[in-house]
Short mmCIF file of C-alpha atoms in Angstrom, two decimals:
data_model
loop_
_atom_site.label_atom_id
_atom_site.label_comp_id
_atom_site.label_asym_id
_atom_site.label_seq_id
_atom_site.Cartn_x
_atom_site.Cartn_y
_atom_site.Cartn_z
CA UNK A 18 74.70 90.39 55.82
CA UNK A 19 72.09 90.61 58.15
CA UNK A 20 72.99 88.26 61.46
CA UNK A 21 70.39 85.35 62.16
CA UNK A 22 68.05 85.49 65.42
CA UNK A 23 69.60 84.53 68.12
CA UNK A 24 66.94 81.48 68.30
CA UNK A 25 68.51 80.17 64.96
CA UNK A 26 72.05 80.80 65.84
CA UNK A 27 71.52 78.75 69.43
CA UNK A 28 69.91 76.07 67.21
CA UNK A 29 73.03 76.04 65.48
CA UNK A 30 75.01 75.78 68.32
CA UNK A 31 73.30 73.31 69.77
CA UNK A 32 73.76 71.01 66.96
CA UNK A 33 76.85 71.18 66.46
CA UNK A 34 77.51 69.78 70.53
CA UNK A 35 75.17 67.12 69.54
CA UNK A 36 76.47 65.66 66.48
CA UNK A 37 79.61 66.63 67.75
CA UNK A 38 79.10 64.45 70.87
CA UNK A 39 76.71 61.42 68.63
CA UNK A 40 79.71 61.22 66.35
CA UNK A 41 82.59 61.21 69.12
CA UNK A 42 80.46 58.54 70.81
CA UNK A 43 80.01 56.41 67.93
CA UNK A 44 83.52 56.03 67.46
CA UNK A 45 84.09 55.47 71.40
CA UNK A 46 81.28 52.89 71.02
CA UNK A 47 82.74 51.33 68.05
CA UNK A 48 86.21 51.23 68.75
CA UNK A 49 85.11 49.55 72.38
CA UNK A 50 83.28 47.47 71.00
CA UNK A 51 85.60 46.03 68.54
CA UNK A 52 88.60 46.05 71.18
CA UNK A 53 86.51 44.16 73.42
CA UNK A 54 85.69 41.64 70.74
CA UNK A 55 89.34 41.18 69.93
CA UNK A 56 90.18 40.61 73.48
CA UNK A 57 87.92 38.41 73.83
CA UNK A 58 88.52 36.54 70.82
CA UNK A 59 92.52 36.56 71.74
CA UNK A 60 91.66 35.36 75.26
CA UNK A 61 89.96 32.58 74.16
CA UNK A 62 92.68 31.98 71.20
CA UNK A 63 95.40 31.38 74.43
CA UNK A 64 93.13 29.55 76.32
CA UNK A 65 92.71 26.57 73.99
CA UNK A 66 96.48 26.72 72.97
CA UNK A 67 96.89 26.41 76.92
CA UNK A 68 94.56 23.14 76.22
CA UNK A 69 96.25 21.54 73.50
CA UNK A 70 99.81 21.80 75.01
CA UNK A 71 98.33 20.36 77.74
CA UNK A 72 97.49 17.51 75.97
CA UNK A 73 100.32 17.24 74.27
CA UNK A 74 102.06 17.08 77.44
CA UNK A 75 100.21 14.15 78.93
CA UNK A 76 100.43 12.05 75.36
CA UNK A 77 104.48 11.71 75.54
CA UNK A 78 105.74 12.21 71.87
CA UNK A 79 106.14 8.08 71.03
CA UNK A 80 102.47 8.24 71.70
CA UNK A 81 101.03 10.62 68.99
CA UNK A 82 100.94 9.14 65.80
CA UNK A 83 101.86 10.47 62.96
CA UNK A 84 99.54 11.66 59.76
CA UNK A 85 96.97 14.67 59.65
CA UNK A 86 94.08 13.17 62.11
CA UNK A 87 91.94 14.93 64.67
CA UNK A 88 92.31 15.34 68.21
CA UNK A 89 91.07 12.32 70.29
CA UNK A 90 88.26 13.22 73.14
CA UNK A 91 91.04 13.43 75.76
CA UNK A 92 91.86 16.67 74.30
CA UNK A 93 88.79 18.09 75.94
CA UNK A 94 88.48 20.96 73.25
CA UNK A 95 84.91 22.49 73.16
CA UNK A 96 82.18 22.73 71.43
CA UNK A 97 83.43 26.16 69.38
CA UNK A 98 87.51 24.44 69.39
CA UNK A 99 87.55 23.33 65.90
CA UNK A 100 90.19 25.03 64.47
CA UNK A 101 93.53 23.63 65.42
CA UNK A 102 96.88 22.11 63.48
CA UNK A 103 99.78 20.70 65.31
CA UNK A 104 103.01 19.82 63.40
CA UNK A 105 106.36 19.27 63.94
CA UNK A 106 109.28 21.62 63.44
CA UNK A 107 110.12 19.59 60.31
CA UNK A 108 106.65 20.33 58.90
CA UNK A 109 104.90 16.64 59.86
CA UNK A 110 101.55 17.49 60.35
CA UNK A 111 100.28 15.52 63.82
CA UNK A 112 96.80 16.81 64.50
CA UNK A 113 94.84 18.78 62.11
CA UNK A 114 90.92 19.79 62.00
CA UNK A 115 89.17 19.26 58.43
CA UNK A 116 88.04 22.57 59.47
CA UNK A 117 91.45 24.22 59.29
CA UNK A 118 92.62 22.06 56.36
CA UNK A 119 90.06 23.57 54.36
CA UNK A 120 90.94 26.91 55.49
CA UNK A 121 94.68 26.06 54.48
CA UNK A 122 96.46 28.18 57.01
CA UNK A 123 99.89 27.72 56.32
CA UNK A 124 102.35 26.09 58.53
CA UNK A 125 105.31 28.24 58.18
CA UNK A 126 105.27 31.09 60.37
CA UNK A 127 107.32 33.25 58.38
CA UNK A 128 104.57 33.03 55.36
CA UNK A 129 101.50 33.42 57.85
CA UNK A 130 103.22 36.22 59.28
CA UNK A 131 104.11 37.79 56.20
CA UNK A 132 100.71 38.11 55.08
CA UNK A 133 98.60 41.32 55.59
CA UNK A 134 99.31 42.17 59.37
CA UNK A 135 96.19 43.46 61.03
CA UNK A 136 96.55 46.73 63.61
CA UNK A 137 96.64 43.80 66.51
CA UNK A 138 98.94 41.77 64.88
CA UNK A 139 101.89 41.32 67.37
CA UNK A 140 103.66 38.23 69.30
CA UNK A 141 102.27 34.96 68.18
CA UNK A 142 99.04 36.57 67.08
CA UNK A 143 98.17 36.95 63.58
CA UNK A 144 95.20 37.42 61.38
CA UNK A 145 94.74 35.15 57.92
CA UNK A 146 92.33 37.06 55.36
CA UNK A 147 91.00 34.80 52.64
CA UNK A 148 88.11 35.74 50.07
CA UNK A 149 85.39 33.79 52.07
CA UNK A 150 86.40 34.47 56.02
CA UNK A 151 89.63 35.94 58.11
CA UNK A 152 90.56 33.80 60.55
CA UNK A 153 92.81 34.94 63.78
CA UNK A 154 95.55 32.61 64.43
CA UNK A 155 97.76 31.64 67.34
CA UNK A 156 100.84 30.11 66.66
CA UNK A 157 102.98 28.86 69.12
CA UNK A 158 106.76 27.19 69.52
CA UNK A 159 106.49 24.70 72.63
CA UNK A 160 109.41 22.60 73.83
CA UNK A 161 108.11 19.44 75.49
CA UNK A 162 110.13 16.17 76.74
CA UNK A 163 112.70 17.62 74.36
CA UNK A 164 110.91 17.97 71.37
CA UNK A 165 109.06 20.71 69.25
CA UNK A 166 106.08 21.31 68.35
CA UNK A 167 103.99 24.06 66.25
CA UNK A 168 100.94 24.69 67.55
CA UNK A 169 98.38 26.72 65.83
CA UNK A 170 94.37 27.40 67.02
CA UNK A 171 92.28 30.08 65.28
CA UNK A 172 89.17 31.22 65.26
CA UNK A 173 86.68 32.67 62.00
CA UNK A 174 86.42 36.42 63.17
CA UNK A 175 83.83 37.23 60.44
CA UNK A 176 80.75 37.11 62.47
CA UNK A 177 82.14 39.55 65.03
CA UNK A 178 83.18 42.15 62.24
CA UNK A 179 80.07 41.45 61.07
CA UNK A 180 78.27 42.83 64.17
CA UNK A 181 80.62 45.49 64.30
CA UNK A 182 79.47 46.46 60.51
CA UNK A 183 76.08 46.23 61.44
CA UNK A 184 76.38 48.87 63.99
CA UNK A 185 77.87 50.73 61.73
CA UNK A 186 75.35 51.21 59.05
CA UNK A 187 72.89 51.22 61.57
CA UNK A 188 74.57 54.36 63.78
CA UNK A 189 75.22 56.38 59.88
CA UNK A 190 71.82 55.82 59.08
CA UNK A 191 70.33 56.81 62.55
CA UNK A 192 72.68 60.06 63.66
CA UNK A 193 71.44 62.31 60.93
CA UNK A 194 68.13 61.25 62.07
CA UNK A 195 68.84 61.88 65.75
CA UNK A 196 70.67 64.79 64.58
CA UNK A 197 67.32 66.39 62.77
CA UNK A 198 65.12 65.23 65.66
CA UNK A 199 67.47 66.57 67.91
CA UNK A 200 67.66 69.84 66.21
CA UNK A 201 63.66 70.31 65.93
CA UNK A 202 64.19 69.73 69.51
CA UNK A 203 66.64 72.44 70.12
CA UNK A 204 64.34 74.88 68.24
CA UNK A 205 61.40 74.26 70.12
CA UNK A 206 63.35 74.43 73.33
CA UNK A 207 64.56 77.58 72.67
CA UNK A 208 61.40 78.97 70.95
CA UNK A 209 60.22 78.14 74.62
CA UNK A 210 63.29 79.60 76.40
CA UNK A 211 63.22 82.90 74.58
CA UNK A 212 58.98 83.20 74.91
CA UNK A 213 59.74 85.47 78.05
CA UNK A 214 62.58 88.13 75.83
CA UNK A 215 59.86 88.43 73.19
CA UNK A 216 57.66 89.44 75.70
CA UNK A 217 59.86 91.59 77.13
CA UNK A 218 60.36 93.29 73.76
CA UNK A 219 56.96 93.38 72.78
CA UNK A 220 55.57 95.08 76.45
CA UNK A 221 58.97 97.71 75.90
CA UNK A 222 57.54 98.27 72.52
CA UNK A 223 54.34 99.20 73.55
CA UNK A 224 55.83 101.91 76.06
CA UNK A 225 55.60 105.33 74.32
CA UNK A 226 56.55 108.82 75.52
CA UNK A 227 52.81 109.50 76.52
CA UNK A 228 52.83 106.12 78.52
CA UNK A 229 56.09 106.43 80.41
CA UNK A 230 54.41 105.82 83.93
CA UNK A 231 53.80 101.57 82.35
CA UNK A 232 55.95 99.02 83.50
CA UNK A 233 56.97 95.70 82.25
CA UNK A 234 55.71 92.42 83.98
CA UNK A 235 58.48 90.94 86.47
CA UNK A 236 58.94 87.01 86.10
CA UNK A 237 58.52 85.57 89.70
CA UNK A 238 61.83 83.49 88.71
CA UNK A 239 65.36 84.38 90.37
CA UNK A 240 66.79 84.57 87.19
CA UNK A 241 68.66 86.78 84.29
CA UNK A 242 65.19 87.74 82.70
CA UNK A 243 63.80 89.58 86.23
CA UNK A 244 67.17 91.37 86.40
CA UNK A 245 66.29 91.87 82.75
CA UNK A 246 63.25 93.28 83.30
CA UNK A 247 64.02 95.06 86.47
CA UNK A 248 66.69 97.00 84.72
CA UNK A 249 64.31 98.06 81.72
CA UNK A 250 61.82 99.32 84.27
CA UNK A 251 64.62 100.74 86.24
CA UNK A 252 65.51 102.83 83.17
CA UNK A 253 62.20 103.53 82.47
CA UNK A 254 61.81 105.49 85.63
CA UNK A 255 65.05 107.37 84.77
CA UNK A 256 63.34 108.31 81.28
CA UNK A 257 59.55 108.86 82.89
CA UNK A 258 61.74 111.44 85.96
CA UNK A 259 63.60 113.04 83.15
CA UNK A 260 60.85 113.91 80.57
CA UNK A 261 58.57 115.09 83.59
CA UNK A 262 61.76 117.83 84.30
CA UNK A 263 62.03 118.19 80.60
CA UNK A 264 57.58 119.15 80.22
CA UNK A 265 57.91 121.06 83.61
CA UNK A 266 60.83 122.95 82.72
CA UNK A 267 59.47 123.74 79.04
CA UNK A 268 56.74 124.76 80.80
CA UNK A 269 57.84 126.85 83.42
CA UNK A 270 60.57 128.33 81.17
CA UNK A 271 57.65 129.48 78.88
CA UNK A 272 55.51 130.64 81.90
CA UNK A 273 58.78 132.70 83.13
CA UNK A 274 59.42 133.91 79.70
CA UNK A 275 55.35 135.11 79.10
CA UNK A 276 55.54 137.51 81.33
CA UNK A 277 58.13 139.95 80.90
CA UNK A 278 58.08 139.47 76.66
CA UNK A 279 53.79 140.35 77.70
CA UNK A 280 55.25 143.64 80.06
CA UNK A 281 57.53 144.39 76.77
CA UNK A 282 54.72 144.06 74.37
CA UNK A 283 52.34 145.67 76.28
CA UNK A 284 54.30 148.76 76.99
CA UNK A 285 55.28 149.28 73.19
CA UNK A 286 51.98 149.02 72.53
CA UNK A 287 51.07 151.92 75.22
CA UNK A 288 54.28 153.89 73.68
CA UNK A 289 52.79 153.86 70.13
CA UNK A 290 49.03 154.48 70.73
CA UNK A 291 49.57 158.30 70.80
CA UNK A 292 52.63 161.23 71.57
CA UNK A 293 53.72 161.06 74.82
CA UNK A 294 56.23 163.34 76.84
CA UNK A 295 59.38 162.87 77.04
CA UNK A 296 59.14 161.55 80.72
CA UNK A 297 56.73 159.14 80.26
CA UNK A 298 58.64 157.75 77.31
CA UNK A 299 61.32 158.05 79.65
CA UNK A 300 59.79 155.82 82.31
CA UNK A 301 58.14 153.43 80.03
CA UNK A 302 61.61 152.72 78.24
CA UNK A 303 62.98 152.32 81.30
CA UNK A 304 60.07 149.71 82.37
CA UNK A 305 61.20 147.72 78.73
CA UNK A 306 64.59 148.42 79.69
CA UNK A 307 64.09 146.20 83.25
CA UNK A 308 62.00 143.38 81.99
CA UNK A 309 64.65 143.09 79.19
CA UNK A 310 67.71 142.82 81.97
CA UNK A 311 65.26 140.26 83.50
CA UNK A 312 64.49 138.37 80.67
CA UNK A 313 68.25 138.58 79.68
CA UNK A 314 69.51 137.05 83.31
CA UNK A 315 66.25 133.97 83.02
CA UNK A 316 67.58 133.62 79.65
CA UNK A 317 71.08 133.21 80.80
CA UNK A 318 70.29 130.92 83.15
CA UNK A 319 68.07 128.66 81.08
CA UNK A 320 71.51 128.12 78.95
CA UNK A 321 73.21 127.44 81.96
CA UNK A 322 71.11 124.57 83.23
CA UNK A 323 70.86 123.33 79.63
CA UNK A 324 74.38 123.11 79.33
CA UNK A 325 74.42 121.42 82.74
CA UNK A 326 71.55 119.04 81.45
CA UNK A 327 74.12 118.11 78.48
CA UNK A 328 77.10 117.98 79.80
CA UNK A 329 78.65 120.28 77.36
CA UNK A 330 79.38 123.37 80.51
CA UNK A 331 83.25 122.26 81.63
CA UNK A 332 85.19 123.67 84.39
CA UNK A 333 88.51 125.17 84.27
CA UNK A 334 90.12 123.68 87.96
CA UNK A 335 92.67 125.48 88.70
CA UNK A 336 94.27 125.83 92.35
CA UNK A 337 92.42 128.23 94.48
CA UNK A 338 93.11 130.38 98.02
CA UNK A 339 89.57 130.66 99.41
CA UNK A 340 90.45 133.73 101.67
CA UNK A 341 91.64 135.78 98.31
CA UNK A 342 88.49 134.98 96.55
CA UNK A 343 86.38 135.98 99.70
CA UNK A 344 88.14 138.95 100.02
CA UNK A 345 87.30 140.35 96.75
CA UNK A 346 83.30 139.75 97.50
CA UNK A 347 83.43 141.10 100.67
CA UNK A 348 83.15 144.86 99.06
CA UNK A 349 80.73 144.26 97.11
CA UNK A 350 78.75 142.18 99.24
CA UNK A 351 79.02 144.96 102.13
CA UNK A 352 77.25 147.45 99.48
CA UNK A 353 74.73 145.29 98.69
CA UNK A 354 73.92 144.57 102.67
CA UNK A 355 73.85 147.66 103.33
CA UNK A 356 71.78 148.95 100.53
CA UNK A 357 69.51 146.80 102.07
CA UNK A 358 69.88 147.80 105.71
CA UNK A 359 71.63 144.84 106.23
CA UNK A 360 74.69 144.58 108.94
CA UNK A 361 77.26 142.35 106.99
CA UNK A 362 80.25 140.25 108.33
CA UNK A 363 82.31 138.10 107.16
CA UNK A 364 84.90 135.38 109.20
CA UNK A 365 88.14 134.05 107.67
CA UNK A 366 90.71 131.63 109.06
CA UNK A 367 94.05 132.94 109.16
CA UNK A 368 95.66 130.30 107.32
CA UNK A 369 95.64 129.51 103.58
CA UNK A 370 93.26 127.56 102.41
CA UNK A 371 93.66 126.25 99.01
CA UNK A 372 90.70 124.18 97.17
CA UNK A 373 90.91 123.10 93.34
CA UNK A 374 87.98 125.06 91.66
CA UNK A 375 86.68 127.12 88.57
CA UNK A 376 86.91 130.35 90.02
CA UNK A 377 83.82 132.47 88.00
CA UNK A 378 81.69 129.64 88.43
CA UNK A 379 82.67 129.05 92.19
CA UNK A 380 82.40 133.60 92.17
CA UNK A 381 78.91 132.47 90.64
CA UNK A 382 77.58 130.73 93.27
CA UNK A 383 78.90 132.35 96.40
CA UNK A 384 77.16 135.69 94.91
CA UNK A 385 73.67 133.84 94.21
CA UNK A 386 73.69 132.49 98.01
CA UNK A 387 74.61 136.43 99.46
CA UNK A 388 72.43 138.13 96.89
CA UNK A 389 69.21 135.04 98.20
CA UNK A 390 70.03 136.17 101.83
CA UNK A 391 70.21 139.60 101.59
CA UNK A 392 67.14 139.59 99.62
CA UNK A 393 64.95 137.59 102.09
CA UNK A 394 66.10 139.39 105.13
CA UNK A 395 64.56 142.00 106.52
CA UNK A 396 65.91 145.44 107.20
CA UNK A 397 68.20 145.95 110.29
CA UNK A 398 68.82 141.94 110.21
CA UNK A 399 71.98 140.43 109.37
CA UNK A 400 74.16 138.57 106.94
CA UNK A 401 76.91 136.69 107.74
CA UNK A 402 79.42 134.51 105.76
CA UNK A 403 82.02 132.54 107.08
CA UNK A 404 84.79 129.99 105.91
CA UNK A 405 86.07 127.19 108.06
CA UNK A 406 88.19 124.16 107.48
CA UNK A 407 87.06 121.12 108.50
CA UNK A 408 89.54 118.66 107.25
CA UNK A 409 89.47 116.99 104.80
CA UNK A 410 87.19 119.66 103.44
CA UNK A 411 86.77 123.65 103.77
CA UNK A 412 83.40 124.60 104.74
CA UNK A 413 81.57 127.91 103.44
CA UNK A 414 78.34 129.28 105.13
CA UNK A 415 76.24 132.08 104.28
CA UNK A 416 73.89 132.73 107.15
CA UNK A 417 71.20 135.09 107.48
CA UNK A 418 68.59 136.23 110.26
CA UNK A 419 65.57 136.23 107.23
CA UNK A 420 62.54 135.02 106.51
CA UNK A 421 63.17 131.28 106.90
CA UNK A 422 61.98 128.46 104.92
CA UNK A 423 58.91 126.14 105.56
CA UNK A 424 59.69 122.71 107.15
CA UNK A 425 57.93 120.85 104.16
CA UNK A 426 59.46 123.28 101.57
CA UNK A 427 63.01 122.85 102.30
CA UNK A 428 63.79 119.55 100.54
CA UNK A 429 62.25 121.24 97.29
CA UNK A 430 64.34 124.55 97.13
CA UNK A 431 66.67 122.68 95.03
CA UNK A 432 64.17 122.02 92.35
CA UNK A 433 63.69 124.50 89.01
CA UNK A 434 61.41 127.04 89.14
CA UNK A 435 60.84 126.35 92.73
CA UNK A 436 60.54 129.35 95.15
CA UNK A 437 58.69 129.31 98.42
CA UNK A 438 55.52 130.12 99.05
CA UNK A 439 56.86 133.20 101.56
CA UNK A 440 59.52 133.69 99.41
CA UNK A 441 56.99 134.60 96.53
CA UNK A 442 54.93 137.33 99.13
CA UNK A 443 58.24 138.55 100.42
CA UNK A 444 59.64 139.56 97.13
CA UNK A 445 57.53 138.33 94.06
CA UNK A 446 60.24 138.88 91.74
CA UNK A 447 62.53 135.91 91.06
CA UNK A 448 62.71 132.63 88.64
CA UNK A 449 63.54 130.19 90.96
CA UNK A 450 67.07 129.24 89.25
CA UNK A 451 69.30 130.55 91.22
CA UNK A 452 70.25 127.98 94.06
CA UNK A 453 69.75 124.80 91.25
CA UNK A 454 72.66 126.33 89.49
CA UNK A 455 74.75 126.69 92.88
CA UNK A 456 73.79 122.95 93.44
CA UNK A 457 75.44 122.14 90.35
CA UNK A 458 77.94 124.60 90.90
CA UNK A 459 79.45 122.83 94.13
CA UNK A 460 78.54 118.69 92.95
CA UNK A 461 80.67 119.47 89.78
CA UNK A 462 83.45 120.53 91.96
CA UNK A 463 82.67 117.11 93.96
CA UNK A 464 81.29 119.30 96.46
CA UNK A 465 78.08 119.53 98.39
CA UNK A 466 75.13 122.53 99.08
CA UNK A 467 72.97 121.81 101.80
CA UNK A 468 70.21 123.95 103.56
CA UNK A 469 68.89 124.57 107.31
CA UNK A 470 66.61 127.11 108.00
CA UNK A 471 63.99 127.83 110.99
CA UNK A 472 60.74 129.70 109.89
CA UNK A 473 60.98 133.31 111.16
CA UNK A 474 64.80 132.93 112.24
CA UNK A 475 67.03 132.63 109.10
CA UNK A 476 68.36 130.16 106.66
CA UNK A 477 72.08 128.63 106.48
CA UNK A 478 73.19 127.65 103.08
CA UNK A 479 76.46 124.94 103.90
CA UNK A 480 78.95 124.58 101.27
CA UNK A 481 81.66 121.89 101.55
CA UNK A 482 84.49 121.44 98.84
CA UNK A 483 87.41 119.25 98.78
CA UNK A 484 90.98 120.45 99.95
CA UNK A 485 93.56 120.80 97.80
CA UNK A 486 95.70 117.42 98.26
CA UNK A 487 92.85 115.60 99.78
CA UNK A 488 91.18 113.99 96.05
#
């Protein structure tokens, strides 16, 4: 089942604290209430029994007389004292209200206390329950000028309970309205509260993949919705710098690709438009056979950054001894200088220097930097390469006297498709793929490729990578 919006489910929530907090004060209310009634009511209850023992102390026994009569005015009972009975311990009744004889609270304590006991029944306190009122009764056992006396004062406890019940039905019948008012409330408020998320979702919405460059308005507030919205627009420059490399690539890709499939083309076309000799088929099937190799190496590395782009190309570290790999491109590098009328050197430390690294792909990107500098150095200049170790990392250069880069091209040569605008005139051949593949080449070994060049003096590609033992 499909969850509720989040706008019901924190209506929900929210009335659940409410009634949970309406019905956990009613009872606090209720139960205070009612315990401060009782206390009350008890307070008074030995207050008056305090009273009447007084005045039973200053009329000696030969003085009260005997019979069921009220209190004389000495007494000093109030206005609300009506309900008393004093007796003997034989049962002689000495004092007794008409009030409480018509309430008929018995004298024997053992029967009053055997009746229903109330939850704040305890000591001398009891309460009487008849059909028309309860009654909460004091009885006391007092020893004065060596006699006894029972001593009983109560009080009709109806109207209080009566309160108490009015509350009640009052507080039921008002919390489920509070509740309902409460909850309209709640749903409003957070109609309100979640105003700026809708507006959020609607302005994402309305981004598309032609309107990438639009941003979402930022609430002025310091709160979770601005890092909300900060974040989405965040992301949406990740997704607005991304497609722009995917278009440009696509496009340069199929700009690359256009012209040696058009040479290709072209040249079959030539081939088949009458006989030819043998040499000229010769040459021109040697012309298909070079813009295939070319279109087979762009190819190749249009997989390579796409596998990069996906994550799916994976490395096989293994432990490596720089100087050993070095050594093995030093031959071929030397014929490929030299072809070039290049003076080649190379500089190793004497010690061992042992990285963890993929060795073809690490082969891979040494060769792309030697095979760049020999191409855009002149003849009779130089190529040198050169390991050092520079703890905690070993440090590769491949230095050349070339052409040099441009000041305000050098932070691009990283890019795809990118190539110089001297490196185009020197040699117009070239995709312009090489040196982001080395880039990738030495950050997925947790390494770094950086570039200094001077215009007219050479270039230095720098290569730092890890040591073995040093992660």
């Amino acid at each position: 089942m499909k969850p509720p919006p989040i706008r019901v489910r924190l209506t929900a929530w929210y009335l659940v604290v409410i009634s949970t907090a309406l019905t956990v004060s009613f009872f606090a209310v209720y139960f205070g209430i009612q315990r401060a009634i009782e206390d009350t009511v008890d307070t008074q209850l030995e207050a008056r029994s305090d009273t009447l023992i007084r005045f039973l102390e200053h009329y000696n026994p030969p003085r009260v007389a005997a019979g069921s009569q009220p209190l004389p005015a000495e007494a000093a009972l109030g206005p609300g004292d009506q309900l008393y009975q004093i007796s003997d311990v034989s049962g002689a009744m000495l004092f007794q209200s008409p009030a409480m004889r018509e309430l008929q609270v018995p004298l024997d304590v053992n029967q009053l206390y055997h009746h229903y006991r109330h939850h704040r029944d305890q000591g001398n306190f009891t309460t009487y329950y008849r059909r028309s009122s309860d009654v909460r009764v004091l009885a006391s056992l007092v020893q004065l000028q060596g006699n006894a006396y029972r001593i009983q004062v109560a009080t009709d406890v109806n109207p209080f309970y009566e309160i108490l019940e009015t509350f009640r039905k009052w507080s039921w019948a008002g919390l489920p309205l509070i509740v309902c008012l409460a909850g309209l409330g709640g749903y409003w408020l957070t109609g309100r509260a979640m105003k700026p998320v809708h507006d959020l979702v609607h302005s994402t919405r309305d981004i598309s993949e032609h309107s990438l460059s639009r941003r979402i308005p930022v609430p002025a507030a310091q709160d979770e919705l601005r890092q909300l919205a900060e974040t989405i627009n965040a992301m949406l420059a990740r997704l607005e710098s991304a497609f722009t490399r995917v278009t440009r690539f696509t496009a340069d890709a199929s700009h690359e690709l256009r012209t040696p499939i058009t040479v290709i083309r072209t040249t079959a076309e030539v081939i088949l438009e009458r006989e030819r000799s043998s040499a000229e088929l010769r040459e021109m099937v040697g012309l298909i056979l070079r813009e295939s190799e070319s279109t087979s190496t762009l190819i190749e590395q249009l997989l390579t950054l796409a596998r990069t782009d996906a994550d799916t190309e994976q490395l096989n570290l293994e432990e490596l001894e720089l100087r050993s790999l070095l050594a093995e491109l030093d031959a071929s590098s030397r014929v490929l200088a030299e072809s070039r009328s290049l003076q080649w050197t190379m500089e190793v430390p004497d010690q061992p220097v042992v990285i963890h690294a993929d060795q073809a792909n690490l082969r891979r990107m040494l060769l792309i930097l030697i095979e760049n500098a020999c191409r855009y150095t002149e003849p009779n200049g130089s190529v040198r390469l050169s390991l050092r170790v520079q703890k905690p990392e070993a440090l590769i250069e491949v230095t050349d006297t070339g052409i040099g880069i441009p000041p305000e091209e050098l932070t691009h040569i990283f890019d795809r498709f990118y190539r110089a605008s001297n490196a185009r005139f020197f040699d117009p051949e070239g995709t312009g793929l090489g040196l982001p593949i080395a880039r990738w080449i030495a950050t997925s070994h947790g390494g770094t490729l950086t570039a200094q060049s001077t215009l007219g003096r050479g270039t230095c590609m720098a290569v730092r990578l890890r040591l073995s033992g040093n992660e």
